[in-house]
Coordinates of C-alpha atoms in Angstrom, one line a residue:
Chain X
M1 CA -0.2 0.0 -0.1
D2 CA 1.6 3.3 -1.1
N3 CA 2.1 6.2 1.3
S4 CA -0.5 8.4 -0.3
L5 CA -3.2 5.8 -0.2
S6 CA -2.4 5.6 3.4
Q7 CA -2.5 9.4 4.3
G8 CA -5.9 9.5 2.8
Q9 CA -7.4 6.7 5.1
S10 CA -9.2 7.7 8.1
W11 CA -7.2 7.4 11.5
W12 CA -9.5 4.6 13.0
A13 CA -9.2 2.6 9.6
R14 CA -5.4 2.8 10.1
V15 CA -5.3 2.1 13.8
F16 CA -7.8 -0.9 13.4
S17 CA -6.2 -2.1 10.0
S18 CA -4.9 -5.7 10.2
N19 CA -2.4 -4.7 8.0
P20 CA 0.9 -3.9 9.9
A21 CA 1.9 -1.4 7.3
D22 CA -1.1 0.7 7.4
A23 CA -0.7 0.5 11.2
S24 CA 3.0 1.5 11.1
A25 CA 2.1 4.0 8.7
G26 CA 0.4 5.9 11.4
T27 CA 3.5 6.2 13.5
E28 CA 5.6 7.7 11.0
S29 CA 4.8 11.1 11.8
T30 CA 4.3 12.8 15.0
A31 CA 1.0 14.1 14.2
A32 CA 0.0 10.6 13.4
S33 CA 1.6 8.8 16.4
A34 CA -0.5 11.2 18.7
K35 CA -3.7 9.5 17.5
P36 CA -3.0 6.1 19.0
L37 CA -1.9 8.0 22.0
V38 CA -5.6 9.6 22.2
F39 CA -6.8 6.2 21.5
G40 CA -4.6 4.8 24.7
L41 CA -6.2 7.3 26.7
I42 CA -9.5 6.5 26.1
L43 CA -9.0 2.8 27.3
F44 CA -7.1 4.1 30.2
V45 CA -10.2 6.6 30.9
L46 CA -12.5 3.8 30.7
A47 CA -10.3 1.4 32.9
L48 CA -10.4 4.0 35.2
I49 CA -13.7 4.4 35.1
N50 CA -13.9 0.6 35.6
A51 CA -11.8 0.7 38.8
L52 CA -13.5 3.5 40.4
L53 CA -17.1 1.9 40.0
F54 CA -15.4 -1.4 41.4
V55 CA -14.0 0.4 44.2
G56 CA -17.1 2.5 44.7
V57 CA -19.3 -0.8 45.2
Y58 CA -17.5 -2.0 47.8
L59 CA -17.2 1.5 49.6
A60 CA -20.2 3.6 48.6
P61 CA -22.6 2.1 50.8
Y62 CA -21.1 3.8 53.6
K63 CA -20.6 7.2 54.3
S64 CA -18.4 8.8 56.8
I65 CA -20.0 11.0 59.6
Q66 CA -18.4 14.4 58.2
Q67 CA -20.2 13.5 54.8
M68 CA -23.4 12.7 56.5
A69 CA -25.9 15.3 56.4
F70 CA -29.7 14.5 57.6
N71 CA -30.9 14.4 53.7
K72 CA -34.6 13.3 53.4
S73 CA -33.9 13.0 49.7
A74 CA -34.9 9.7 49.9
F75 CA -38.8 10.7 50.7
T76 CA -41.1 12.8 49.2
P77 CA -43.8 14.6 51.9
I78 CA -47.1 12.6 52.5
D79 CA -49.5 14.1 49.9
S80 CA -52.5 13.8 52.4
L81 CA -50.9 15.8 55.3
E82 CA -49.0 19.2 54.6
A83 CA -46.5 20.4 57.1
D84 CA -47.3 23.9 57.6
S85 CA -45.0 26.6 59.6
V86 CA -47.7 26.3 62.2
A87 CA -47.2 22.6 62.9
I88 CA -43.4 22.9 62.5
S89 CA -43.7 25.6 65.2
K90 CA -45.9 23.5 67.5
Y91 CA -43.6 20.5 67.1
R92 CA -40.4 22.6 67.8
L93 CA -41.8 24.1 70.8
Q94 CA -43.2 20.9 72.1
A95 CA -39.4 19.2 71.7
A96 CA -37.9 22.4 73.4
K97 CA -40.1 22.2 76.3
E98 CA -39.6 18.2 76.5
M99 CA -35.6 18.5 76.0
D100 CA -35.3 20.8 78.8
K101 CA -37.4 18.7 81.1
T102 CA -35.1 15.7 80.3
S103 CA -31.8 17.7 80.6
K104 CA -32.8 18.6 83.8
K105 CA -33.8 15.4 85.2
L106 CA -30.5 13.9 83.8
A107 CA -28.4 16.4 85.6
T108 CA -29.9 15.4 88.7
Y109 CA -28.3 11.8 88.3
V110 CA -24.7 13.4 88.4
P111 CA -23.7 13.2 92.2
N112 CA -22.6 16.4 93.8
K113 CA -20.7 14.5 96.6
P114 CA -17.6 12.9 95.6
Y115 CA -17.3 9.5 94.2
I116 CA -14.9 7.1 92.2
I117 CA -14.4 5.4 89.2
I118 CA -12.2 2.1 89.2
N119 CA -11.4 1.1 85.7
T120 CA -10.3 -2.7 86.1
T121 CA -8.7 -3.0 82.5
T122 CA -6.3 -0.1 83.1
N123 CA -6.1 -0.6 86.8
T124 CA -6.5 3.1 87.7
F125 CA -8.8 5.1 89.5
K126 CA -10.6 8.6 89.2
L127 CA -11.8 10.4 92.1
C128 CA -14.3 12.8 91.1
K129 CA -16.8 15.4 92.1
G130 CA -19.9 16.4 89.7
D131 CA -17.7 16.8 86.2
E132 CA -14.4 17.9 88.1
V133 CA -11.8 15.0 88.4
I134 CA -10.1 15.6 91.7
R135 CA -7.4 13.0 91.5
T136 CA -6.3 9.9 89.4
G137 CA -3.9 7.2 89.9
N138 CA -2.9 3.4 89.5
C139 CA -4.7 0.9 91.7
S140 CA -4.8 -3.0 91.7
T141 CA -7.8 -4.8 91.0
G142 CA -9.0 -8.6 90.4
S143 CA -6.7 -11.0 88.9
Y144 CA -9.4 -13.1 87.3
V145 CA -7.4 -16.0 89.2
K146 CA -10.0 -19.0 89.1
L147 CA -8.7 -21.4 92.4
K148 CA -10.4 -24.9 92.5
G149 CA -10.2 -26.3 95.8
K150 CA -9.7 -30.0 96.5
A151 CA -13.3 -30.2 98.0
N152 CA -14.9 -29.0 94.5
Q153 CA -14.7 -25.3 95.7
E154 CA -14.3 -22.7 93.1
W155 CA -13.5 -19.0 93.4
I156 CA -12.7 -16.5 91.0
F157 CA -11.0 -13.4 91.8
K158 CA -12.7 -10.8 90.2
T159 CA -13.5 -7.0 90.8
P160 CA -17.2 -6.7 90.7
K161 CA -18.5 -4.4 88.0
G162 CA -21.3 -1.6 88.2
Y163 CA -22.8 0.5 90.6
H164 CA -21.9 0.3 94.5
T165 CA -22.0 2.5 97.5
V166 CA -19.8 2.7 100.4
K167 CA -21.3 0.8 103.1
G168 CA -18.8 1.7 105.9
R169 CA -15.3 3.0 106.3
T170 CA -12.5 2.5 109.3
T171 CA -9.2 3.2 110.0
D172 CA -6.5 0.6 110.9
P173 CA -8.5 -2.2 109.2
V174 CA -8.1 -5.7 110.3
W175 CA -8.2 -8.4 107.5
K176 CA -10.2 -11.3 108.5
K177 CA -8.8 -13.8 106.0
P178 CA -11.4 -16.1 104.3
D179 CA -11.5 -19.6 103.3
W180 CA -9.8 -19.3 100.1
A181 CA -6.6 -17.2 101.6
F182 CA -5.9 -20.7 103.0
V183 CA -6.5 -22.8 100.4
E184 CA -4.4 -20.6 98.1
E185 CA -1.3 -20.9 100.3
G186 CA -1.8 -24.9 100.8
M187 CA -2.7 -24.4 104.3
P188 CA -5.6 -26.2 106.2
V189 CA -8.7 -23.8 106.8
P190 CA -9.3 -23.1 110.1
S191 CA -12.3 -22.6 112.3
A192 CA -14.5 -19.6 111.8
N193 CA -12.9 -17.2 114.4
H194 CA -9.5 -18.9 114.9
S195 CA -6.8 -16.2 115.6
S196 CA -4.9 -17.3 112.3
R197 CA -7.6 -15.6 110.3
F198 CA -6.8 -12.2 111.7
E199 CA -3.9 -10.2 109.9
Y200 CA -3.0 -6.6 111.3
G201 CA -1.3 -4.0 108.9
V202 CA -1.8 -5.7 105.6
L203 CA -4.6 -3.7 104.5
G204 CA -3.0 -0.1 104.7
E205 CA -4.6 2.6 107.2
Y206 CA -7.9 2.9 106.0
A207 CA -10.4 0.8 104.3
L208 CA -13.7 1.5 102.5
Y209 CA -16.3 -1.4 102.6
M210 CA -18.5 -1.9 99.6
G211 CA -20.3 -5.1 100.8
E212 CA -20.1 -9.0 100.2
G213 CA -16.2 -9.2 101.3
Y214 CA -15.1 -6.2 98.7
M215 CA -13.2 -3.1 100.0
I216 CA -11.1 -0.2 98.9
H217 CA -8.1 -0.4 101.1
G218 CA -4.2 -0.1 100.9
T219 CA -1.4 -2.6 100.4
L220 CA 1.9 -3.6 101.4
Y221 CA 2.9 -4.5 97.9
Q222 CA 2.8 -0.8 96.3
R223 CA 5.0 -1.9 93.4
L224 CA 2.0 -4.0 92.0
L225 CA -0.2 -1.0 91.9
G226 CA -1.5 -0.9 88.0
L227 CA -1.4 -4.8 87.6
P228 CA -4.6 -7.0 88.2
V229 CA -3.3 -9.0 91.5
T230 CA -5.8 -8.9 93.7
H231 CA -8.6 -11.1 95.2
G232 CA -11.3 -8.7 94.2
C233 CA -10.9 -6.0 96.4
I234 CA -9.5 -2.6 95.1
R235 CA -6.0 -1.6 96.3
L236 CA -4.4 1.9 96.3
G237 CA -1.3 3.5 97.2
D238 CA -0.9 5.1 100.6
D239 CA -1.7 8.7 99.6
D240 CA -4.3 8.1 97.3
L241 CA -6.0 6.0 99.9
E242 CA -5.7 8.9 102.5
A243 CA -7.3 11.1 99.7
V244 CA -10.1 8.8 99.0
F245 CA -10.8 7.9 102.3
K246 CA -11.0 11.6 103.0
N247 CA -13.5 12.5 100.1
L248 CA -15.7 9.5 100.2
G249 CA -18.3 8.8 103.4
V250 CA -20.9 6.1 104.1
N251 CA -23.1 6.2 101.1
S252 CA -20.8 7.5 98.3
K253 CA -20.9 6.3 94.7
V254 CA -18.3 3.6 93.4
F255 CA -18.6 2.7 89.6
I256 CA -16.4 0.0 88.8
I257 CA -16.1 -0.7 84.9
Chain V
M1 CA 20.0 -4.1 18.5
E2 CA 16.9 -1.3 18.2
Q3 CA 15.8 -0.3 21.3
I4 CA 11.8 0.0 21.4
S5 CA 10.6 2.4 24.2
L6 CA 7.8 1.4 26.4
K7 CA 5.2 3.9 24.7
D8 CA 6.4 2.8 21.5
K9 CA 5.4 -0.8 22.4
F10 CA 2.1 0.0 24.0
L11 CA 1.0 2.0 21.2
S12 CA 1.8 -0.8 18.7
G13 CA 0.2 -3.2 21.2
L14 CA -3.1 -1.1 20.7
Q15 CA -2.8 -1.6 16.6
G16 CA -4.6 -4.0 14.6
R17 CA -7.3 -6.1 16.1
R18 CA -6.0 -6.4 19.4
G19 CA -6.9 -2.5 19.8
I20 CA -10.5 -3.2 18.9
Y21 CA -11.2 -6.1 21.1
L22 CA -9.7 -4.1 24.0
L23 CA -11.9 -1.4 23.3
V24 CA -15.0 -3.5 23.1
I25 CA -13.8 -5.5 26.2
T26 CA -13.7 -2.6 28.6
S27 CA -16.5 -0.9 27.1
I28 CA -18.6 -4.0 27.7
L29 CA -17.0 -4.2 31.4
T30 CA -17.8 -0.6 31.7
I31 CA -21.5 -1.2 30.9
L32 CA -21.7 -3.9 33.2
L33 CA -20.0 -2.5 36.1
V34 CA -22.6 0.7 35.6
A35 CA -25.7 -1.6 35.6
Y36 CA -24.5 -3.8 38.7
Y37 CA -23.4 -0.4 40.3
I38 CA -27.1 0.8 39.8
A39 CA -28.8 -2.7 40.7
V40 CA -26.6 -3.1 43.9
F41 CA -27.8 0.6 45.2
S42 CA -31.5 0.6 44.0
Y43 CA -31.7 -3.1 45.9
H44 CA -30.0 -1.3 48.8
R45 CA -32.3 1.6 48.8
N46 CA -35.4 -0.3 48.2
I47 CA -34.9 -2.3 51.3
F48 CA -34.7 0.7 53.3
I49 CA -37.4 2.4 51.8
K50 CA -39.5 -0.6 52.7
Y51 CA -38.2 -0.5 56.3
N52 CA -39.1 3.1 56.8
E53 CA -42.5 2.8 55.2
S54 CA -43.5 -0.2 57.6
V55 CA -42.7 1.8 60.7
L56 CA -45.3 4.7 59.0
Q57 CA -48.2 2.2 58.5
G58 CA -47.7 1.1 62.2
E59 CA -50.4 2.5 64.5
E60 CA -47.9 4.6 66.7
A61 CA -46.7 6.6 63.4
D62 CA -46.9 10.2 64.0
L63 CA -47.3 11.3 60.2
Q64 CA -47.8 14.7 60.9
L65 CA -44.5 14.9 62.9
E66 CA -42.6 12.9 59.9
N67 CA -43.9 15.5 57.6
A68 CA -42.8 18.2 59.6
C69 CA -39.4 16.7 60.1
R70 CA -38.8 15.9 56.4
E71 CA -39.8 19.5 55.2
D72 CA -37.4 21.0 58.5
T73 CA -34.2 19.2 59.1
S74 CA -33.5 21.4 62.0
L75 CA -36.5 20.1 63.7
D76 CA -35.8 16.6 62.7
S77 CA -32.0 17.2 64.5
M78 CA -34.1 18.3 67.6
Y79 CA -35.9 15.4 67.8
H80 CA -33.2 13.4 67.3
E81 CA -31.5 15.0 70.1
L82 CA -34.8 14.6 71.9
A83 CA -34.9 11.2 71.4
F84 CA -31.0 10.8 72.8
K85 CA -31.7 12.4 76.0
K86 CA -34.7 10.4 76.5
A87 CA -32.6 7.1 76.1
L88 CA -29.9 8.2 78.4
L89 CA -32.5 9.1 81.3
S90 CA -34.0 5.6 80.7
M91 CA -30.4 4.0 80.7
A92 CA -29.5 5.9 84.0
Q93 CA -31.8 3.5 86.0
T94 CA -29.5 0.6 85.6
D95 CA -27.1 -0.5 87.9
S96 CA -24.2 -1.6 85.2
A97 CA -22.4 -0.1 82.5
G98 CA -24.2 1.0 79.5
L99 CA -22.8 2.1 75.9
V100 CA -23.3 5.4 74.5
I101 CA -22.2 6.0 71.0
S102 CA -22.7 9.8 70.0
L103 CA -21.9 10.7 66.3
P104 CA -22.6 14.3 66.5
D105 CA -19.7 14.7 69.1
S106 CA -17.7 11.8 67.7
S107 CA -17.5 10.3 71.1
V108 CA -18.3 6.4 72.6
Y109 CA -18.7 6.4 76.8
L110 CA -19.9 4.6 79.5
Q111 CA -22.6 5.4 81.5
I112 CA -23.6 4.0 84.8
R113 CA -26.5 5.5 86.4
G114 CA -26.5 8.5 84.4
V115 CA -22.6 9.3 85.1
K116 CA -20.2 9.1 82.7
V117 CA -18.2 6.5 83.6
F118 CA -15.5 6.4 80.6
N119 CA -15.0 8.4 77.8
A120 CA -13.3 7.8 74.4
K121 CA -13.1 9.8 71.3
M122 CA -13.8 8.1 68.1
K123 CA -10.8 8.0 65.7
N124 CA -13.3 7.0 62.6
V125 CA -17.0 6.5 62.0
Q126 CA -18.7 5.3 59.5
L127 CA -22.8 4.9 59.3
D128 CA -24.5 3.2 56.4
R129 CA -25.5 5.8 53.8
Y130 CA -29.3 5.2 54.4
A131 CA -29.4 5.2 58.2
G132 CA -28.7 9.0 58.2
Q133 CA -32.3 9.4 55.8
M134 CA -34.2 7.5 58.3
G135 CA -37.4 9.0 59.0
I136 CA -38.3 10.3 62.3
N137 CA -40.7 7.7 63.3
A138 CA -38.3 5.0 62.4
Y139 CA -35.9 6.5 64.2
L140 CA -37.9 7.4 67.6
K141 CA -39.0 3.6 67.3
N142 CA -35.4 2.2 67.0
F143 CA -33.1 4.6 68.8
G144 CA -35.5 6.4 71.0
R145 CA -34.8 4.1 73.7
P146 CA -31.8 2.0 74.6
A147 CA -31.5 -1.0 72.7
K148 CA -30.1 -4.4 74.5
L149 CA -26.9 -6.0 73.2
T150 CA -28.2 -9.6 71.8
R151 CA -24.9 -11.1 70.8
D152 CA -21.4 -9.9 70.8
T153 CA -18.2 -11.1 69.3
C154 CA -14.6 -10.2 70.2
N155 CA -10.9 -11.4 69.6
Y156 CA -10.6 -10.7 72.9
E157 CA -12.0 -12.3 76.2
K158 CA -14.3 -10.8 78.2
E159 CA -12.8 -12.5 81.5
P160 CA -9.1 -13.4 80.9
L161 CA -9.4 -16.3 83.5
I162 CA -6.2 -17.8 84.8
H163 CA -7.0 -21.2 86.3
I164 CA -5.1 -22.8 89.5
E165 CA -5.8 -25.7 91.4
A166 CA -5.2 -25.3 94.8
P167 CA -1.7 -26.5 96.3
D168 CA -1.1 -29.3 98.5
D169 CA 1.3 -27.6 100.7
T170 CA 2.9 -24.1 101.2
T171 CA 5.9 -25.2 99.4
E172 CA 3.9 -25.8 96.5
A173 CA 2.1 -22.8 96.8
K174 CA 5.2 -20.9 96.8
S175 CA 6.1 -22.2 93.4
I176 CA 2.8 -21.3 91.5
K177 CA 3.4 -18.1 89.8
H178 CA 0.9 -16.5 87.7
D179 CA 2.1 -13.1 86.3
P180 CA -1.0 -10.9 84.8
D181 CA -0.7 -10.4 81.1
T182 CA -1.8 -6.7 80.4
T183 CA -0.8 -6.4 77.1
I184 CA -3.1 -5.5 74.1
S185 CA -1.2 -7.0 71.5
K186 CA -3.6 -7.5 68.2
P187 CA -6.0 -4.9 67.3
V188 CA -9.2 -5.2 69.1
K189 CA -12.4 -6.1 66.8
I190 CA -15.7 -6.4 68.4
I191 CA -19.0 -6.7 66.8
Y192 CA -22.4 -6.0 68.3
W193 CA -25.6 -7.1 67.3
L194 CA -28.8 -5.0 69.2
D195 CA -32.4 -5.7 69.6
N196 CA -33.4 -2.8 67.6
D197 CA -31.4 -4.5 64.2
L198 CA -28.5 -2.2 64.6
K199 CA -25.0 -4.1 63.9
I200 CA -22.2 -2.2 65.6
N201 CA -18.4 -2.7 64.3
I202 CA -16.0 -1.6 67.0
D203 CA -12.4 -1.7 65.7
G204 CA -9.2 -0.9 67.8
V205 CA -6.2 0.8 66.1
K206 CA -3.0 2.2 67.3
P207 CA -3.2 5.6 68.8
D208 CA -1.3 7.1 65.7
A209 CA -2.6 5.3 63.1
D210 CA -3.8 6.7 59.8
S211 CA -7.7 5.9 59.7
F212 CA -8.9 6.3 56.4
W213 CA -6.9 3.5 54.7
K214 CA -6.5 1.4 57.5
S215 CA -10.5 1.6 58.1
T216 CA -11.2 1.4 54.4
V217 CA -9.0 -2.5 54.7
L218 CA -10.6 -3.2 58.0
Y219 CA -14.0 -2.9 56.8
L220 CA -13.3 -4.5 53.0
D221 CA -14.2 -7.9 54.1
D222 CA -17.4 -6.8 55.6
R223 CA -18.5 -4.9 52.8
I224 CA -17.3 -7.3 50.1
S225 CA -19.7 -9.8 51.7
K226 CA -22.4 -7.5 52.1
V227 CA -22.1 -6.8 48.1
H228 CA -21.9 -10.1 47.3
R229 CA -25.1 -10.9 49.5
F230 CA -27.1 -8.1 47.8
T231 CA -25.9 -9.3 44.3
I232 CA -27.4 -12.9 45.2
N233 CA -30.4 -11.5 46.6
Y234 CA -31.0 -9.3 43.4
F235 CA -30.2 -11.8 41.1
T236 CA -32.6 -14.5 42.9
G237 CA -35.2 -11.9 43.8
K238 CA -34.8 -12.6 47.5
E239 CA -36.0 -10.3 49.8
E240 CA -34.2 -9.0 52.6
G241 CA -34.6 -6.7 55.7
Y242 CA -32.6 -3.3 56.3
T243 CA -30.3 -3.5 58.8
P244 CA -28.6 -0.5 60.0
E245 CA -24.6 -0.5 60.5
L246 CA -22.4 1.3 62.4
F247 CA -18.3 1.1 62.2
V248 CA -16.2 2.8 65.0
E249 CA -12.6 3.0 65.2
L250 CA -11.2 3.7 68.7
E251 CA -7.9 3.4 70.5
N252 CA -7.2 -0.4 71.0
K253 CA -7.0 0.4 74.7
D254 CA -10.4 2.1 74.8
A255 CA -12.2 -0.4 72.4
L256 CA -11.1 -3.3 75.4
I257 CA -12.2 -1.3 78.2
I258 CA -15.5 -1.1 76.8
Y259 CA -15.8 -4.6 75.6
R260 CA -14.8 -5.7 79.2
A261 CA -17.1 -3.0 81.2
L262 CA -20.2 -4.4 79.2
H263 CA -21.9 -7.3 80.1
S264 CA -24.0 -9.8 77.6
R265 CA -27.3 -7.6 77.6
A266 CA -26.0 -4.2 78.2
P267 CA -27.9 -1.6 77.3
V268 CA -26.9 0.8 74.2
V269 CA -27.6 4.2 73.0
V270 CA -26.7 5.1 69.6
Y271 CA -27.3 9.1 68.9
F272 CA -26.9 10.2 64.9

């Protein structure tokens, strides 16, 4: 095929021609070589659309909150009813009234007396009053050890989560060792009021009772603060214990998470 | 030997019949994908509209309020906030920890008896695109009260128990050592199913994580399975109910604190 004929052919005819000579004619000049480039570009754009659609199918059913508007475009107003400005004002007023009432009720739940929050995952505590944090620090909570005794007894050493109150408080507490303390040490369990059950000075200077044998108290093992090592009680360092004891009275709230 | 550049190779590859085949294949693929895209979206949209309409047909539906909220988006937002506060008030009666997810202020917190006992900032959050378009009646019905957890899964144990047999004597007791393992090595992955049909995915990430791409990869599995399910349902004509879905990214430690603090039927309040 001669060159003049080749130049007279349309670009498409040359590009899609099965004759390599026709095709190569298209690459001889710069202008002609730009045409396959355009063709390549079309293919690239189509491929890009495909890729975006493919990615879009997987990503588009979700929308980030930043992009999310309360768009009601999926619906049209219900024909039989018309939302006039009077109805909107009525609902607005009603909502404002209820909002105020609900907010006031909610505010009454925040204690105005000091309370403590114990975090058993991080083994930390927060002493608070209202919305203000008075003191934070490390503590030790339940170890999650499950001790199996010889007589099919079982104990799980975990700190009870949820809402509690201080049921009693004392200085220089004495620890009355429960059965598990002897079982854990491989010792025979003594009678209920045997003298070996009473230990002095191991609970620190103060203790706050939460009921069912659980206490907030001090410890001889200060280096273990911040770790889950207790039998369910909450251990605090000396200074923290003093601050907590001074701030929390009987009926003070204890929140354990 | 003559050097052939990559560009020339590419251009010569497009010439002849190969070029036309490539163009035809790409065009067909584009048309198919567009059709697929439209089909999946219309299916998803239709099940959502049916879900919303079914609430409106209920006896308790306030159609006038529905219309007023459709007309006035600020009124709609006001009712969302009111529903949230009422749900919080209802949750304040419980003695155990409840979960609160507030999208407007990007926070996830635990509440016991009305007191915020733990607060975590979201690293990223995504809500399925239709939940934001939910009518006020459907919103109030599902989110105007604390929902209850019905099921959960997590790749960490809720109670990391250490089993110990009682020692025979004091010598054996001294030899028993159990070092507490407090490390949080792998990313926390939690899925909660609630009784109001909401599915919440909470993923733990490192504090310095670049959330967009990481979350995209994290959620990809779920998205792929969802799109595949939609596709199968679309072609087999199977009807499926709408399940609102929420994805939240938190710092690893915060995600674990939340998982361990909640019991199996804990109340959950979601505000968006």
